[in-house]
Coordinates of C-alpha atoms and ligand atoms in Angstrom, one line a residue:
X1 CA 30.9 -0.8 6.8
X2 CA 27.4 -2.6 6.6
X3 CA 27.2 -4.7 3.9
X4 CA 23.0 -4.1 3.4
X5 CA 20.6 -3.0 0.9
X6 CA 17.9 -0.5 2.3
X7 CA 14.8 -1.2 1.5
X8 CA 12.7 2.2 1.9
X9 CA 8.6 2.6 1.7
X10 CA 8.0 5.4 -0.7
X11 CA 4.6 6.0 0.5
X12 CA 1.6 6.3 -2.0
X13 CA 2.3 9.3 -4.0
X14 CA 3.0 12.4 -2.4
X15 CA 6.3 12.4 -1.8
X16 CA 5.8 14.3 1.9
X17 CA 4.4 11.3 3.1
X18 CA 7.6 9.2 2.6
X19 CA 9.1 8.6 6.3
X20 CA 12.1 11.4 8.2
X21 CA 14.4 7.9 7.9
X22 CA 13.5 7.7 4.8
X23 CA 14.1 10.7 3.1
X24 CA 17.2 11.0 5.2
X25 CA 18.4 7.7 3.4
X26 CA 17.8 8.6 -0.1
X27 CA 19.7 11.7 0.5
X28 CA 22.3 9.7 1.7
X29 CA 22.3 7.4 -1.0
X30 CA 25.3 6.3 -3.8
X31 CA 22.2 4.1 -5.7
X32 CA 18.8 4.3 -6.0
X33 CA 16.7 1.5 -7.7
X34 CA 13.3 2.3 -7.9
X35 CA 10.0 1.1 -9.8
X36 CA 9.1 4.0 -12.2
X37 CA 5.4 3.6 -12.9
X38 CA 4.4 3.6 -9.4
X39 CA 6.9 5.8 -7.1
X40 CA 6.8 9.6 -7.6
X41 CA 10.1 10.6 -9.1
X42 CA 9.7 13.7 -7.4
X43 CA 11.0 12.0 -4.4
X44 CA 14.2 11.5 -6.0
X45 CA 15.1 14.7 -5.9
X46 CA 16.4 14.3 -2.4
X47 CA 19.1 12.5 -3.9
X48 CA 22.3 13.7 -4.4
X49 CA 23.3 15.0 -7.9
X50 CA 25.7 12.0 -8.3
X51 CA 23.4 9.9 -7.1
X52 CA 22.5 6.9 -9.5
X53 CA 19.0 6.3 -10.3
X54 CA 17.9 3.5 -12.0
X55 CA 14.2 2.4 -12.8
X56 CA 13.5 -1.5 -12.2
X57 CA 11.4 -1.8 -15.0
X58 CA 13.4 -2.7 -17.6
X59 CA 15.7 -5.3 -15.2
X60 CA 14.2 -8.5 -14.2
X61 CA 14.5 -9.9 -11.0
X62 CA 18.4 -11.3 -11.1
X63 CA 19.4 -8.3 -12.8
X64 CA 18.2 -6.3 -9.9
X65 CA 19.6 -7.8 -7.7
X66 CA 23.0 -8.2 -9.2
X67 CA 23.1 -4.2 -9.4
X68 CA 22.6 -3.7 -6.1
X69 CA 24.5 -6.3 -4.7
X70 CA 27.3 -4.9 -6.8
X71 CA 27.0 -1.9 -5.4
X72 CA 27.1 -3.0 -2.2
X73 CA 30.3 -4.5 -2.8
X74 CA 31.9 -1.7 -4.2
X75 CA 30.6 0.0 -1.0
X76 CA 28.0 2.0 -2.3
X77 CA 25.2 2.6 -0.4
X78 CA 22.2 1.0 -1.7
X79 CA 18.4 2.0 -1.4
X80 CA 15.6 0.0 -3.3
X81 CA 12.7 2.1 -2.8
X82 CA 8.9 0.9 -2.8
X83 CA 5.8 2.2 -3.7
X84 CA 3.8 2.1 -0.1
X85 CA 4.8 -0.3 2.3
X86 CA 7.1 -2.5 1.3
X87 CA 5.5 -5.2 3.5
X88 CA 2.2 -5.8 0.9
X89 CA 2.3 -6.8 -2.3
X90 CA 6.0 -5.8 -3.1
X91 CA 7.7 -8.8 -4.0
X92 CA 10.7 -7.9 -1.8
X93 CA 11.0 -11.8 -0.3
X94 CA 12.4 -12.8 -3.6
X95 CA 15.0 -10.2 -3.5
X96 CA 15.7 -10.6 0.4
X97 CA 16.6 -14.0 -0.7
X98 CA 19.0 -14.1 -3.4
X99 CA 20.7 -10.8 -1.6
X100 CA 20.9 -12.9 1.4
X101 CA 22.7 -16.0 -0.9
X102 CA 25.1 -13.4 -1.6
X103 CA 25.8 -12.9 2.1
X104 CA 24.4 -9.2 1.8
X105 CA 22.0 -8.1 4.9
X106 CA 18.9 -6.2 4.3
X107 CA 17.1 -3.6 6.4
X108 CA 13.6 -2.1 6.3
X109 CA 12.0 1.4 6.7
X110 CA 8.4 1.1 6.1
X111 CA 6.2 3.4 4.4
X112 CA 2.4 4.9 4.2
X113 CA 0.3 2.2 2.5
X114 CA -2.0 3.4 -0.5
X115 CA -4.3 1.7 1.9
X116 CA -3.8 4.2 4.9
X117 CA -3.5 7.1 2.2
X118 CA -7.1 6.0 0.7
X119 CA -9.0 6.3 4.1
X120 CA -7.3 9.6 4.6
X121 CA -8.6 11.1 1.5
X122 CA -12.0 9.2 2.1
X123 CA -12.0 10.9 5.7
X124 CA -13.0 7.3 7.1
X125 CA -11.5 5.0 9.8
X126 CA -11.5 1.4 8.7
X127 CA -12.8 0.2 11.8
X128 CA -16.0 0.8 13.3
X129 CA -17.3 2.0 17.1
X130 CA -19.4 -1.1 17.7
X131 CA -19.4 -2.7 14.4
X132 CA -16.2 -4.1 12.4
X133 CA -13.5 -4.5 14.1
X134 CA -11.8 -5.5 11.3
X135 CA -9.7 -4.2 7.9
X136 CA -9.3 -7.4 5.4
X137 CA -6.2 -6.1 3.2
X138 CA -6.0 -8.6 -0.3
X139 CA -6.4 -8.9 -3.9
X140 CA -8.4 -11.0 -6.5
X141 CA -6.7 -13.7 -8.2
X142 CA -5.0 -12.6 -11.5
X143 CA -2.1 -14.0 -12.9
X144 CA -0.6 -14.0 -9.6
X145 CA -2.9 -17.3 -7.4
X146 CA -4.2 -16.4 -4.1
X147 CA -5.0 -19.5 -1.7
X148 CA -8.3 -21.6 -2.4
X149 CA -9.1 -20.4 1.4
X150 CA -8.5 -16.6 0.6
X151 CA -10.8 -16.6 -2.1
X152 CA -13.2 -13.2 -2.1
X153 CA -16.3 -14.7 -1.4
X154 CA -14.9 -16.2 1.6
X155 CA -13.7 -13.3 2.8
X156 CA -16.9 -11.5 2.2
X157 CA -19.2 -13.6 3.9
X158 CA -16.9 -12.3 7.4
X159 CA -18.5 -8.9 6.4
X160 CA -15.4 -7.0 7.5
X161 CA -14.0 -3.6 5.8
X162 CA -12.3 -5.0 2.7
X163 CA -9.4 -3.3 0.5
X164 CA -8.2 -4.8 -2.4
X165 CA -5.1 -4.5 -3.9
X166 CA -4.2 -4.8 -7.6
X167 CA -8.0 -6.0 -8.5
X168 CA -9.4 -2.7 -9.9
X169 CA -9.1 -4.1 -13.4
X170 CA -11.4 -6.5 -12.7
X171 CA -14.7 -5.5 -11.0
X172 CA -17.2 -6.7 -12.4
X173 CA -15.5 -9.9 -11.2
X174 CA -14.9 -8.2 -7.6
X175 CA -18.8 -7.6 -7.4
X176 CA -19.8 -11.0 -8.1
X177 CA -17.3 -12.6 -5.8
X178 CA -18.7 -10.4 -2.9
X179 CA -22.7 -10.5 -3.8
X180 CA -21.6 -14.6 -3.7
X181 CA -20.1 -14.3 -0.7
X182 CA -22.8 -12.8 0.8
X183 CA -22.7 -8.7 0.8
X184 CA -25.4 -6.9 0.1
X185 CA -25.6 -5.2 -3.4
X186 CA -26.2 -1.6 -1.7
X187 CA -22.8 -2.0 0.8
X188 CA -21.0 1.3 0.4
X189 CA -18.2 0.8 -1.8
X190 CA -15.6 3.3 -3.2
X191 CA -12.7 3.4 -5.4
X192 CA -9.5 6.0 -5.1
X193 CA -7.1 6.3 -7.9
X194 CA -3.7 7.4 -7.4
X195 CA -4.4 8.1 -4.2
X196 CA -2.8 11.4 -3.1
X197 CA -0.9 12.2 -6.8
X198 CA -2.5 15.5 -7.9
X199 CA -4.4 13.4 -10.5
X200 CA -6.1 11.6 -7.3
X201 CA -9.8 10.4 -8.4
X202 CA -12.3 9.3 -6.0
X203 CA -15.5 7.3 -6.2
X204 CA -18.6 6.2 -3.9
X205 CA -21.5 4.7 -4.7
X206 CA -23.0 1.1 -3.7
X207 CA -21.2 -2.3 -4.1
X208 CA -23.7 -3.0 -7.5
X209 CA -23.1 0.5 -9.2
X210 CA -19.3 0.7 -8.5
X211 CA -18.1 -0.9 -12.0
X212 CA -20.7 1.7 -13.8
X213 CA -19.3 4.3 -11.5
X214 CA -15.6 3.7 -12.4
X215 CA -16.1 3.2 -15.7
X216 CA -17.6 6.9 -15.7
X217 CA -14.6 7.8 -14.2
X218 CA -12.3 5.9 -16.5
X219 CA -10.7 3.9 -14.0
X220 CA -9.1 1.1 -14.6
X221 CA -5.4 0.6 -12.7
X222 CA -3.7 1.6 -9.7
X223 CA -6.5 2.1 -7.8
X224 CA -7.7 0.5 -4.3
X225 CA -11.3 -1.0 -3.9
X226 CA -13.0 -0.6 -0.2
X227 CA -16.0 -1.9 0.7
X228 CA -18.1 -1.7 3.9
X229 CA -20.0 0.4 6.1
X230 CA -17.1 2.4 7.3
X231 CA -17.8 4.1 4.0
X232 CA -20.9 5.5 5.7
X233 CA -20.7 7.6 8.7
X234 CA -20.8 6.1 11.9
X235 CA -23.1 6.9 14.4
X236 CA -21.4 5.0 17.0
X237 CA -19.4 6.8 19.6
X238 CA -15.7 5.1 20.2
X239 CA -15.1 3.3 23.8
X240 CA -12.0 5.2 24.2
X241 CA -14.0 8.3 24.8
X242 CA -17.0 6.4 26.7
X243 CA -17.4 8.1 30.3
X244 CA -18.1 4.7 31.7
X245 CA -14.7 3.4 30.1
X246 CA -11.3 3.1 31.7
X247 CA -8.2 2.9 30.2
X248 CA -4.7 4.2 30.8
X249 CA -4.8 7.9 30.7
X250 CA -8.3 8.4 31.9
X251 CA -10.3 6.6 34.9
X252 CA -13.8 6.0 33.9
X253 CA -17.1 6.0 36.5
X254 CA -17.3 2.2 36.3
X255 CA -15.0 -0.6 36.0
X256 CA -15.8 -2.4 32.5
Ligands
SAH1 N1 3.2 -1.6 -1.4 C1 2.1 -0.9 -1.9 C2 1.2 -1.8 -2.8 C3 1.9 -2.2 -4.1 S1 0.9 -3.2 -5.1 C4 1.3 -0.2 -0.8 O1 1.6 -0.4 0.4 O2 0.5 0.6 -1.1 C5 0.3 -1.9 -6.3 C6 -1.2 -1.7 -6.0 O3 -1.3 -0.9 -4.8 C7 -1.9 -1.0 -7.1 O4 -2.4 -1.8 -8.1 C8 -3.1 -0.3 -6.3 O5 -4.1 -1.3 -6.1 C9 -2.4 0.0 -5.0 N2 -1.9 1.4 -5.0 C10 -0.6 1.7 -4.8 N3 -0.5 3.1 -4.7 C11 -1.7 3.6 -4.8 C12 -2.3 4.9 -4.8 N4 -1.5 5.9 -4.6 N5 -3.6 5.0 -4.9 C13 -4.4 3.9 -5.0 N6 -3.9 2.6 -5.1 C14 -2.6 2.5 -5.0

């Protein structure tokens, strides 16, 4: 028997978007600890009926971790399922470690990131025939620091697509950062809520009017910020489907 936690990416909401292995392992699963306010509990109801499911939010970080490494002791077997991927902003390290200390192994099955889930619903790809080439995933400092060098208006001034992460309760501060950093006040920004639960809210409007506009739409938390010209539709055509392009399925008129 494998002495190892699961660690499962619930996806952003919906709970079809969670993964084939990932459903498959909840079904399979002895123990279940999973944060409440943010995965769908609809998605529990793959588990069995015996099937204990605990919420995180009332354990703090050691008594997590003693559950499940109990569990796995007992030979249970053991899924702590995120919201998302578990890779971003889903403090897993911390547990990784002290389960490791205990000489239990982990494993990962990733998940559909709010992030992916918000371009979906926004109908938009991230990256841009001929013009950004790339996605800047991070957050605003809060309680939690973020590196000097990762401030916002650094990252702005690269004029990439940006998402942030756990900053909609903040915009106003957002805004500045990015109109200091050197984004134009009428960059298309948007804003999508819950993204695919069925009380899914979506805003666009420009980088200046965005804290007006989610303030109309009484936003405030678990929401994802994107700003850039993807938000706009692109006139530029994709190389991939360029006549004069080659790649590997498809030999194009001239070598590039
Ligand atoms: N691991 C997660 C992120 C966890 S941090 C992921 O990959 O998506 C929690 C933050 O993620 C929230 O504050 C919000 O900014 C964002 N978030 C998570 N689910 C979301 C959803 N369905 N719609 C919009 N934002 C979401």
């Amino acid at each position: 028997m494998t002495r190892s936690v699961l660690f499962v990416g619930a996806g952003p909401g919906d709970r079809r978007l969670i993964t084939v292995r990932g459903r498959e392992v909840l079904e399979a699963a002895d123990l279940v600890l999973y944060a409440g306010s943010l995965v769908s509990s609809d998605l529990l109801d793959w588990c069995r009926d015996d099937c204990r499911r605990v919420d995180s939010a009332s354990l703090d970080l050691e008594a997590q971790v003693n559950l499940m490494a109990e569990a796995v002791e007992a030979g249970e077997k053991v899924v702590r399922l995120h919201t998302g991927d578990p890779s971003l902003y889903g403090a897993i390290a911390e547990q990784i470690a002290l389960l490791r200390e205990r000489a239990i192994d982990v494993a990962l099955i990733p998940g559909v990131s709010s992030f992916q889930a918000a371009a979906a619903r926004l109908g938009i790809e991230y990256t841009i025939p001929g013009g950004t080439q790339t996605v800047i995933c991070s957050r605003r400092k809060g309680r939690t620091s973020v590196p000097d060098g990762e401030s916002l208006d650094r990252l702005a001034s690269i004029g990439s697509t940006l998402v942030l992460f756990l900053s909609s309760g903040q915009v106003r501060a957002v805004v500045d950062d990015l109109l200091a950093g050197g984004r134009d006040g009428t960059t298309p920004a948007a804003c999508v809520y819950r993204a695919t639960w069925p009380d899914e809210r979506i805003v666009r409007t420009s980088l200046s009017d965005l804290p007006r506009a989610m303030e109309e739409a009484s936003i405030v938390n678990h929401a994802l910020i994107i700003v850039g010209d993807c938000l706009i539709a692109p006139g530029g055509r994709s190389r991939l489907y360029d006549g004069a392009f080659s790649h590997g399925f498809r030999r194009g008129g001239s070598p590039s």
